[in-house]
GROMACS .gro file of N, CA and C in nm:
model
  483
    1MET      N    1   7.325   6.137   7.119
    1MET     CA    2   7.336   6.123   6.974
    1MET      C    3   7.206   6.165   6.905
    2ALA      N    4   7.222   6.232   6.794
    2ALA     CA    5   7.109   6.281   6.723
    2ALA      C    6   7.031   6.164   6.659
    3LYS      N    7   6.902   6.169   6.664
    3LYS     CA    8   6.819   6.059   6.602
    3LYS      C    9   6.818   6.075   6.453
    4THR      N   10   6.805   5.964   6.384
    4THR     CA   11   6.787   5.967   6.240
    4THR      C   12   6.637   5.999   6.214
    5THR      N   13   6.614   6.039   6.089
    5THR     CA   14   6.480   6.074   6.045
    5THR      C   15   6.388   5.957   6.077
    6ASP      N   16   6.423   5.835   6.040
    6ASP     CA   17   6.338   5.720   6.064
    6ASP      C   18   6.311   5.700   6.217
    7GLU      N   19   6.420   5.721   6.292
    7GLU     CA   20   6.391   5.707   6.445
    7GLU      C   21   6.298   5.805   6.499
    8MET      N   22   6.308   5.927   6.445
    8MET     CA   23   6.217   6.033   6.489
    8MET      C   24   6.074   6.006   6.445
    9ILE      N   25   6.054   5.960   6.321
    9ILE     CA   26   5.926   5.928   6.274
    9ILE      C   27   5.862   5.809   6.360
   10GLU      N   28   5.950   5.717   6.385
   10GLU     CA   29   5.901   5.597   6.465
   10GLU      C   30   5.858   5.646   6.607
   11GLU      N   31   5.943   5.733   6.668
   11GLU     CA   32   5.902   5.785   6.804
   11GLU      C   33   5.771   5.860   6.792
   12PHE      N   34   5.751   5.939   6.694
   12PHE     CA   35   5.631   6.020   6.675
   12PHE      C   36   5.512   5.928   6.655
   13LYS      N   37   5.540   5.813   6.582
   13LYS     CA   38   5.429   5.715   6.552
   13LYS      C   39   5.394   5.634   6.686
   14SER      N   40   5.494   5.613   6.768
   14SER     CA   41   5.474   5.527   6.891
   14SER      C   42   5.365   5.576   6.982
   15PHE      N   43   5.336   5.706   6.973
   15PHE     CA   44   5.230   5.760   7.059
   15PHE      C   45   5.090   5.705   7.025
   16THR      N   46   5.077   5.648   6.907
   16THR     CA   47   4.951   5.583   6.868
   16THR      C   48   4.932   5.459   6.956
   17SER      N   49   5.036   5.383   6.981
   17SER     CA   50   5.027   5.261   7.060
   17SER      C   51   4.997   5.297   7.207
   18TYR      N   52   5.054   5.402   7.245
   18TYR     CA   53   5.031   5.455   7.387
   18TYR      C   54   4.886   5.493   7.407
   19VAL      N   55   4.826   5.561   7.308
   19VAL     CA   56   4.692   5.603   7.319
   19VAL      C   57   4.599   5.476   7.310
   20ARG      N   58   4.635   5.380   7.226
   20ARG     CA   59   4.560   5.250   7.215
   20ARG      C   60   4.569   5.188   7.351
   21GLU      N   61   4.677   5.193   7.424
   21GLU     CA   62   4.681   5.127   7.567
   21GLU      C   63   4.590   5.202   7.652
   22LEU      N   64   4.591   5.332   7.645
   22LEU     CA   65   4.497   5.418   7.734
   22LEU      C   66   4.357   5.384   7.713
   23GLU      N   67   4.319   5.334   7.598
   23GLU     CA   68   4.175   5.308   7.560
   23GLU      C   69   4.126   5.203   7.661
   24SER      N   70   4.209   5.119   7.719
   24SER     CA   71   4.164   5.014   7.814
   24SER      C   72   4.113   5.075   7.948
   25LEU      N   73   4.146   5.204   7.972
   25LEU     CA   74   4.101   5.267   8.098
   25LEU      C   75   3.947   5.296   8.075
   26SER      N   76   3.877   5.302   8.186
   26SER     CA   77   3.738   5.325   8.179
   26SER      C   78   3.703   5.465   8.124
   27GLU      N   79   3.576   5.468   8.075
   27GLU     CA   80   3.521   5.600   8.032
   27GLU      C   81   3.519   5.697   8.149
   28GLN      N   82   3.493   5.646   8.267
   28GLN     CA   83   3.504   5.738   8.389
   28GLN      C   84   3.645   5.802   8.406
   29VAL      N   85   3.744   5.714   8.395
   29VAL     CA   86   3.889   5.765   8.409
   29VAL      C   87   3.911   5.861   8.296
   30TRP      N   88   3.861   5.835   8.174
   30TRP     CA   89   3.885   5.925   8.067
   30TRP      C   90   3.819   6.059   8.089
   31ASN      N   91   3.712   6.067   8.165
   31ASN     CA   92   3.642   6.186   8.192
   31ASN      C   93   3.679   6.250   8.324
   32THR      N   94   3.790   6.207   8.385
   32THR     CA   95   3.839   6.265   8.513
   32THR      C   96   3.957   6.359   8.484
   33PRO      N   97   3.956   6.474   8.543
   33PRO     CA   98   4.064   6.567   8.526
   33PRO      C   99   4.192   6.498   8.573
   34ILE      N  100   4.304   6.521   8.498
   34ILE     CA  101   4.430   6.455   8.524
   34ILE      C  102   4.503   6.515   8.641
   35ALA      N  103   4.457   6.633   8.690
   35ALA     CA  104   4.510   6.694   8.808
   35ALA      C  105   4.414   6.805   8.845
   36GLU      N  106   4.423   6.854   8.967
   36GLU     CA  107   4.340   6.966   9.010
   36GLU      C  108   4.340   7.078   8.917
   37GLY      N  109   4.223   7.117   8.866
   37GLY     CA  110   4.213   7.236   8.768
   37GLY      C  111   4.265   7.202   8.629
   38LYS      N  112   4.294   7.078   8.602
   38LYS     CA  113   4.350   7.050   8.464
   38LYS      C  114   4.238   6.977   8.383
   39TRP      N  115   4.277   6.951   8.263
   39TRP     CA  116   4.188   6.887   8.168
   39TRP      C  117   4.171   6.738   8.201
   40THR      N  118   4.062   6.680   8.141
   40THR     CA  119   4.038   6.529   8.149
   40THR      C  120   4.137   6.468   8.054
   41LEU      N  121   4.152   6.330   8.068
   41LEU     CA  122   4.237   6.255   7.979
   41LEU      C  123   4.175   6.267   7.836
   42LYS      N  124   4.045   6.266   7.828
   42LYS     CA  125   3.984   6.272   7.692
   42LYS      C  126   4.018   6.412   7.633
   43ASP      N  127   4.017   6.518   7.719
   43ASP     CA  128   4.045   6.647   7.666
   43ASP      C  129   4.193   6.655   7.610
   44VAL      N  130   4.285   6.595   7.683
   44VAL     CA  131   4.423   6.592   7.641
   44VAL      C  132   4.449   6.523   7.508
   45ILE      N  133   4.386   6.407   7.494
   45ILE     CA  134   4.395   6.326   7.368
   45ILE      C  135   4.326   6.402   7.257
   46ALA      N  136   4.213   6.464   7.280
   46ALA     CA  137   4.143   6.535   7.176
   46ALA      C  138   4.224   6.655   7.127
   47HIS      N  139   4.285   6.722   7.226
   47HIS     CA  140   4.371   6.835   7.202
   47HIS      C  141   4.488   6.802   7.110
   48MET      N  142   4.551   6.682   7.143
   48MET     CA  143   4.663   6.637   7.063
   48MET      C  144   4.613   6.596   6.916
   49MET      N  145   4.498   6.530   6.911
   49MET     CA  146   4.444   6.490   6.781
   49MET      C  147   4.410   6.608   6.698
   50LEU      N  148   4.352   6.709   6.758
   50LEU     CA  149   4.317   6.833   6.678
   50LEU      C  150   4.434   6.910   6.632
   51TRP      N  151   4.539   6.910   6.707
   51TRP     CA  152   4.666   6.977   6.657
   51TRP      C  153   4.725   6.887   6.538
   52ASP      N  154   4.721   6.758   6.554
   52ASP     CA  155   4.763   6.673   6.448
   52ASP      C  156   4.687   6.706   6.318
   53GLN      N  157   4.551   6.708   6.334
   53GLN     CA  158   4.471   6.740   6.219
   53GLN      C  159   4.498   6.873   6.165
   54TYR      N  160   4.515   6.969   6.239
   54TYR     CA  161   4.542   7.109   6.194
   54TYR      C  162   4.679   7.113   6.110
   55PHE      N  163   4.784   7.057   6.172
   55PHE     CA  164   4.910   7.056   6.098
   55PHE      C  165   4.914   6.973   5.982
   56TYR      N  166   4.831   6.857   5.982
   56TYR     CA  167   4.826   6.771   5.860
   56TYR      C  168   4.762   6.853   5.750
   57GLU      N  169   4.645   6.907   5.781
   57GLU     CA  170   4.563   6.972   5.669
   57GLU      C  171   4.624   7.102   5.622
   58GLU      N  172   4.692   7.179   5.714
   58GLU     CA  173   4.744   7.311   5.674
   58GLU      C  174   4.891   7.309   5.634
   59ALA      N  175   4.961   7.197   5.659
   59ALA     CA  176   5.105   7.193   5.628
   59ALA      C  177   5.142   7.066   5.559
   60ILE      N  178   5.134   6.956   5.627
   60ILE     CA  179   5.190   6.829   5.572
   60ILE      C  180   5.126   6.789   5.436
   61TYR      N  181   4.992   6.789   5.443
   61TYR     CA  182   4.926   6.754   5.314
   61TYR      C  183   4.952   6.852   5.208
   62LYS      N  184   4.967   6.974   5.237
   62LYS     CA  185   4.993   7.082   5.141
   62LYS      C  186   5.134   7.055   5.079
   63ILE      N  187   5.233   7.021   5.164
   63ILE     CA  188   5.362   6.987   5.116
   63ILE      C  189   5.354   6.875   5.022
   64LYS      N  190   5.282   6.770   5.059
   64LYS     CA  191   5.271   6.644   4.977
   64LYS      C  192   5.204   6.680   4.845
   65GLN      N  193   5.116   6.779   4.841
   65GLN     CA  194   5.044   6.814   4.712
   65GLN      C  195   5.121   6.924   4.639
   66GLY      N  196   5.230   6.971   4.700
   66GLY     CA  197   5.308   7.083   4.629
   66GLY      C  198   5.230   7.212   4.633
   67GLU      N  199   5.143   7.233   4.730
   67GLU     CA  200   5.069   7.354   4.743
   67GLU      C  201   5.123   7.448   4.852
   68PRO      N  202   5.092   7.581   4.848
   68PRO     CA  203   5.144   7.670   4.953
   68PRO      C  204   5.081   7.625   5.088
   69LEU      N  205   5.167   7.641   5.192
   69LEU     CA  206   5.119   7.611   5.332
   69LEU      C  207   5.025   7.722   5.379
   70THR      N  208   4.925   7.680   5.451
   70THR     CA  209   4.829   7.773   5.514
   70THR      C  210   4.837   7.774   5.663
   71VAL      N  211   4.922   7.691   5.720
   71VAL     CA  212   4.945   7.682   5.866
   71VAL      C  213   4.989   7.818   5.918
   72LYS      N  214   4.926   7.858   6.031
   72LYS     CA  215   4.953   7.993   6.089
   72LYS      C  216   4.969   7.968   6.240
   73HIS      N  217   5.030   8.071   6.294
   73HIS     CA  218   5.041   8.072   6.443
   73HIS      C  219   4.908   8.103   6.495
   74LEU      N  220   4.846   8.010   6.570
   74LEU     CA  221   4.713   8.029   6.623
   74LEU      C  222   4.714   8.070   6.769
   75ASN      N  223   4.601   8.117   6.815
   75ASN     CA  224   4.586   8.146   6.956
   75ASN      C  225   4.563   8.010   7.033
   76PHE      N  226   4.669   7.972   7.100
   76PHE     CA  227   4.666   7.841   7.167
   76PHE      C  228   4.544   7.820   7.261
   77ASP      N  229   4.522   7.925   7.343
   77ASP     CA  230   4.415   7.914   7.444
   77ASP      C  231   4.279   7.890   7.374
   78GLU      N  232   4.261   7.968   7.268
   78GLU     CA  233   4.132   7.950   7.185
   78GLU      C  234   4.126   7.809   7.126
   79PHE      N  235   4.237   7.762   7.059
   79PHE     CA  236   4.237   7.633   6.999
   79PHE      C  237   4.212   7.524   7.104
   80ASN      N  238   4.276   7.541   7.220
   80ASN     CA  239   4.264   7.436   7.324
   80ASN      C  240   4.125   7.438   7.391
   81ALA      N  241   4.068   7.557   7.399
   81ALA     CA  242   3.924   7.570   7.456
   81ALA      C  243   3.833   7.491   7.353
   82ASN      N  244   3.858   7.513   7.229
   82ASN     CA  245   3.771   7.444   7.130
   82ASN      C  246   3.793   7.291   7.138
   83ALA      N  247   3.916   7.245   7.164
   83ALA     CA  248   3.946   7.103   7.180
   83ALA      C  249   3.865   7.047   7.293
   84MET      N  250   3.863   7.121   7.407
   84MET     CA  251   3.784   7.069   7.521
   84MET      C  252   3.637   7.056   7.494
   85GLU      N  253   3.583   7.160   7.415
   85GLU     CA  254   3.444   7.155   7.377
   85GLU      C  255   3.421   7.033   7.287
   86TYR      N  256   3.514   7.013   7.193
   86TYR     CA  257   3.499   6.902   7.099
   86TYR      C  258   3.495   6.774   7.171
   87SER      N  259   3.587   6.755   7.274
   87SER     CA  260   3.597   6.625   7.343
   87SER      C  261   3.473   6.594   7.424
   88LYS      N  262   3.397   6.691   7.458
   88LYS     CA  263   3.273   6.677   7.540
   88LYS      C  264   3.161   6.602   7.454
   89THR      N  265   3.178   6.624   7.316
   89THR     CA  266   3.079   6.568   7.223
   89THR      C  267   3.113   6.434   7.165
   90ARG      N  268   3.223   6.380   7.206
   90ARG     CA  269   3.272   6.260   7.153
   90ARG      C  270   3.302   6.150   7.260
   91SER      N  271   3.292   6.030   7.228
   91SER     CA  272   3.319   5.920   7.320
   91SER      C  273   3.469   5.891   7.323
   92LYS      N  274   3.512   5.816   7.425
   92LYS     CA  275   3.648   5.779   7.437
   92LYS      C  276   3.693   5.705   7.308
   93LYS      N  277   3.614   5.606   7.267
   93LYS     CA  278   3.643   5.522   7.144
   93LYS      C  279   3.663   5.613   7.023
   94THR      N  280   3.575   5.709   7.009
   94THR     CA  281   3.586   5.802   6.896
   94THR      C  282   3.715   5.883   6.896
   95ILE      N  283   3.742   5.937   7.014
   95ILE     CA  284   3.864   6.016   7.031
   95ILE      C  285   3.991   5.934   6.996
   96VAL      N  286   3.994   5.814   7.054
   96VAL     CA  287   4.109   5.721   7.029
   96VAL      C  288   4.122   5.695   6.876
   97GLU      N  289   4.012   5.656   6.813
   97GLU     CA  290   4.017   5.622   6.670
   97GLU      C  291   4.051   5.748   6.589
   98GLU      N  292   4.004   5.869   6.623
   98GLU     CA  293   4.038   5.987   6.547
   98GLU      C  294   4.184   6.027   6.572
   99PHE      N  295   4.233   6.007   6.691
   99PHE     CA  296   4.373   6.036   6.717
   99PHE      C  297   4.461   5.952   6.632
  100ILE      N  298   4.436   5.823   6.633
  100ILE     CA  299   4.521   5.727   6.553
  100ILE      C  300   4.512   5.755   6.406
  101GLU      N  301   4.393   5.789   6.353
  101GLU     CA  302   4.372   5.819   6.213
  101GLU      C  303   4.452   5.939   6.178
  102LYS      N  304   4.443   6.049   6.253
  102LYS     CA  305   4.507   6.178   6.223
  102LYS      C  306   4.659   6.158   6.229
  103ARG      N  307   4.708   6.095   6.337
  103ARG     CA  308   4.854   6.079   6.350
  103ARG      C  309   4.908   5.991   6.236
  104MET      N  310   4.835   5.890   6.198
  104MET     CA  311   4.879   5.796   6.093
  104MET      C  312   4.873   5.873   5.951
  105ASN      N  313   4.781   5.967   5.929
  105ASN     CA  314   4.786   6.044   5.815
  105ASN      C  315   4.919   6.114   5.799
  106ILE      N  316   4.967   6.175   5.908
  106ILE     CA  317   5.091   6.242   5.904
  106ILE      C  318   5.207   6.142   5.878
  107ILE      N  319   5.208   6.037   5.955
  107ILE     CA  320   5.309   5.932   5.936
  107ILE      C  321   5.317   5.882   5.792
  108HIS      N  322   5.207   5.854   5.740
  108HIS     CA  323   5.199   5.806   5.601
  108HIS      C  324   5.260   5.904   5.503
  109ASP      N  325   5.237   6.028   5.518
  109ASP     CA  326   5.280   6.129   5.430
  109ASP      C  327   5.428   6.167   5.446
  110ILE      N  328   5.484   6.150   5.568
  110ILE     CA  329   5.629   6.179   5.588
  110ILE      C  330   5.716   6.065   5.583
  111THR      N  331   5.664   5.941   5.589
  111THR     CA  332   5.751   5.824   5.581
  111THR      C  333   5.801   5.813   5.434
  112GLY      N  334   5.931   5.791   5.421
  112GLY     CA  335   5.990   5.774   5.292
  112GLY      C  336   6.039   5.903   5.230
  113LEU      N  337   6.027   6.018   5.298
  113LEU     CA  338   6.073   6.138   5.243
  113LEU      C  339   6.228   6.133   5.248
  114ASN      N  340   6.293   6.191   5.156
  114ASN     CA  341   6.442   6.190   5.162
  114ASN      C  342   6.480   6.310   5.252
  115GLU      N  343   6.608   6.306   5.289
  115GLU     CA  344   6.658   6.405   5.390
  115GLU      C  345   6.629   6.547   5.348
  116GLU      N  346   6.645   6.577   5.222
  116GLU     CA  347   6.626   6.712   5.170
  116GLU      C  348   6.480   6.756   5.188
  117GLU      N  349   6.382   6.660   5.157
  117GLU     CA  350   6.242   6.690   5.170
  117GLU      C  351   6.205   6.704   5.320
  118TYR      N  352   6.273   6.625   5.400
  118TYR     CA  353   6.239   6.623   5.547
  118TYR      C  354   6.291   6.761   5.612
  119THR      N  355   6.398   6.810   5.563
  119THR     CA  356   6.455   6.925   5.627
  119THR      C  357   6.426   7.055   5.552
  120ARG      N  358   6.368   7.048   5.436
  120ARG     CA  359   6.343   7.174   5.354
  120ARG      C  360   6.258   7.267   5.431
  121GLU      N  361   6.290   7.396   5.417
  121GLU     CA  362   6.216   7.500   5.495
  121GLU      C  363   6.113   7.554   5.401
  122TYR      N  364   5.989   7.559   5.439
  122TYR     CA  365   5.879   7.615   5.359
  122TYR      C  366   5.833   7.745   5.436
  123LYS      N  367   5.766   7.830   5.355
  123LYS     CA  368   5.710   7.947   5.421
  123LYS      C  369   5.561   7.908   5.461
  124ASP      N  370   5.526   7.936   5.589
  124ASP     CA  371   5.393   7.902   5.634
  124ASP      C  372   5.300   8.021   5.599
  125GLY      N  373   5.176   8.011   5.645
  125GLY     CA  374   5.081   8.118   5.617
  125GLY      C  375   5.119   8.254   5.681
  126ASP      N  376   5.208   8.251   5.777
  126ASP     CA  377   5.251   8.379   5.837
  126ASP      C  378   5.390   8.422   5.779
  127LYS      N  379   5.430   8.356   5.676
  127LYS     CA  380   5.563   8.375   5.612
  127LYS      C  381   5.681   8.341   5.704
  128LYS      N  382   5.657   8.251   5.799
  128LYS     CA  383   5.767   8.202   5.886
  128LYS      C  384   5.807   8.068   5.829
  129LYS      N  385   5.929   8.023   5.871
  129LYS     CA  386   5.986   7.898   5.831
  129LYS      C  387   5.917   7.780   5.893
  130PHE      N  388   5.887   7.677   5.811
  130PHE     CA  389   5.829   7.545   5.854
  130PHE      C  390   5.904   7.438   5.794
  131SER      N  391   5.948   7.348   5.874
  131SER     CA  392   6.012   7.220   5.819
  131SER      C  393   5.950   7.098   5.893
  132ILE      N  394   5.933   6.997   5.814
  132ILE     CA  395   5.878   6.875   5.868
  132ILE      C  396   5.956   6.820   5.987
  133LYS      N  397   6.089   6.830   5.974
  133LYS     CA  398   6.181   6.787   6.082
  133LYS      C  399   6.153   6.869   6.212
  134LYS      N  400   6.151   6.999   6.201
  134LYS     CA  401   6.128   7.077   6.323
  134LYS      C  402   5.993   7.050   6.377
  135TYR      N  403   5.891   7.036   6.292
  135TYR     CA  404   5.754   7.005   6.343
  135TYR      C  405   5.751   6.873   6.415
  136VAL      N  406   5.813   6.769   6.357
  136VAL     CA  407   5.812   6.635   6.426
  136VAL      C  408   5.891   6.645   6.556
  137ARG      N  409   6.000   6.708   6.563
  137ARG     CA  410   6.082   6.731   6.683
  137ARG      C  411   5.996   6.799   6.793
  138ALA      N  412   5.928   6.905   6.750
  138ALA     CA  413   5.848   6.981   6.845
  138ALA      C  414   5.729   6.900   6.906
  139PHE      N  415   5.675   6.818   6.814
  139PHE     CA  416   5.551   6.747   6.859
  139PHE      C  417   5.596   6.612   6.934
  140ILE      N  418   5.716   6.563   6.913
  140ILE     CA  419   5.761   6.450   7.004
  140ILE      C  420   5.771   6.504   7.144
  141SER      N  421   5.830   6.628   7.147
  141SER     CA  422   5.845   6.694   7.278
  141SER      C  423   5.703   6.717   7.346
  142HIS      N  424   5.607   6.765   7.266
  142HIS     CA  425   5.473   6.785   7.310
  142HIS      C  426   5.409   6.655   7.355
  143ASP      N  427   5.433   6.546   7.287
  143ASP     CA  428   5.376   6.412   7.325
  143ASP      C  429   5.438   6.377   7.459
  144LYS      N  430   5.566   6.394   7.478
  144LYS     CA  431   5.640   6.352   7.601
  144LYS      C  432   5.578   6.432   7.716
  145HIS      N  433   5.555   6.562   7.705
  145HIS     CA  434   5.496   6.646   7.798
  145HIS      C  435   5.360   6.594   7.849
  146HIS      N  436   5.279   6.556   7.758
  146HIS     CA  437   5.149   6.505   7.795
  146HIS      C  438   5.153   6.363   7.846
  147LYS      N  439   5.253   6.280   7.796
  147LYS     CA  440   5.268   6.146   7.850
  147LYS      C  441   5.310   6.147   7.995
  148LYS      N  442   5.396   6.238   8.025
  148LYS     CA  443   5.438   6.256   8.165
  148LYS      C  444   5.322   6.290   8.261
  149GLN      N  445   5.245   6.385   8.212
  149GLN     CA  446   5.122   6.414   8.285
  149GLN      C  447   5.028   6.297   8.302
  150ILE      N  448   5.015   6.229   8.199
  150ILE     CA  449   4.911   6.118   8.198
  150ILE      C  450   4.972   6.000   8.295
  151GLU      N  451   5.105   5.976   8.289
  151GLU     CA  452   5.161   5.873   8.378
  151GLU      C  453   5.147   5.921   8.523
  152ALA      N  454   5.160   6.048   8.553
  152ALA     CA  455   5.149   6.093   8.692
  152ALA      C  456   5.002   6.081   8.734
  153PHE      N  457   4.907   6.109   8.645
  153PHE     CA  458   4.772   6.079   8.671
  153PHE      C  459   4.733   5.936   8.697
  154LYS      N  460   4.786   5.848   8.618
  154LYS     CA  461   4.767   5.702   8.636
  154LYS      C  462   4.816   5.659   8.770
  155LYS      N  463   4.924   5.718   8.818
  155LYS     CA  464   4.982   5.677   8.951
  155LYS      C  465   4.883   5.714   9.063
  156THR      N  466   4.818   5.824   9.039
  156THR     CA  467   4.718   5.871   9.142
  156THR      C  468   4.597   5.775   9.148
  157LEU      N  469   4.578   5.700   9.036
  157LEU     CA  470   4.466   5.611   9.026
  157LEU      C  471   4.518   5.461   9.067
  158HIS      N  472   4.645   5.456   9.097
  158HIS     CA  473   4.713   5.334   9.129
  158HIS      C  474   4.708   5.240   9.013
  159ILE      N  475   4.725   5.295   8.889
  159ILE     CA  476   4.731   5.212   8.768
  159ILE      C  477   4.874   5.225   8.727
  160THR      N  478   4.944   5.106   8.720
  160THR     CA  479   5.089   5.111   8.685
  160THR      C  480   5.111   5.057   8.543
  161LYS      N  481   5.015   4.997   8.481
  161LYS     CA  482   5.033   4.942   8.346
  161LYS      C  483   5.065   5.046   8.243
   0.00000   0.00000   0.00000
């Protein structure tokens, strides 16, 4: 069954609670690669936070202000490499707080939109279609992908909480 707008927004918001739970893991765990040759937990959360910040500033906030969207298709590898560098300069606590702040900025601006506003297609900076609904759906999937990786990592540490 298709989820309602409110259910999708709630699911998107729920990742903030998950990140808050992860905060109880030690700084050492946060700085450990989640698998051989992979990012650290801190890198993963920083990566997600910076994508939230990018989409908020270049799309969601612009929609809210009635301004043209400036969000563009970026070089993922470059963006993600920058996220890893960023995470090296921040503590676990800072990354958690920033993740929650950036995600809640999005939640705040999209909560209460009517169906037409939620599904309306805008032109992004590349003249491609952008809708809040498609964005939220894509990033819920992105959240699930990383949550699955993190849960597998926690099992290797014998952390089941």
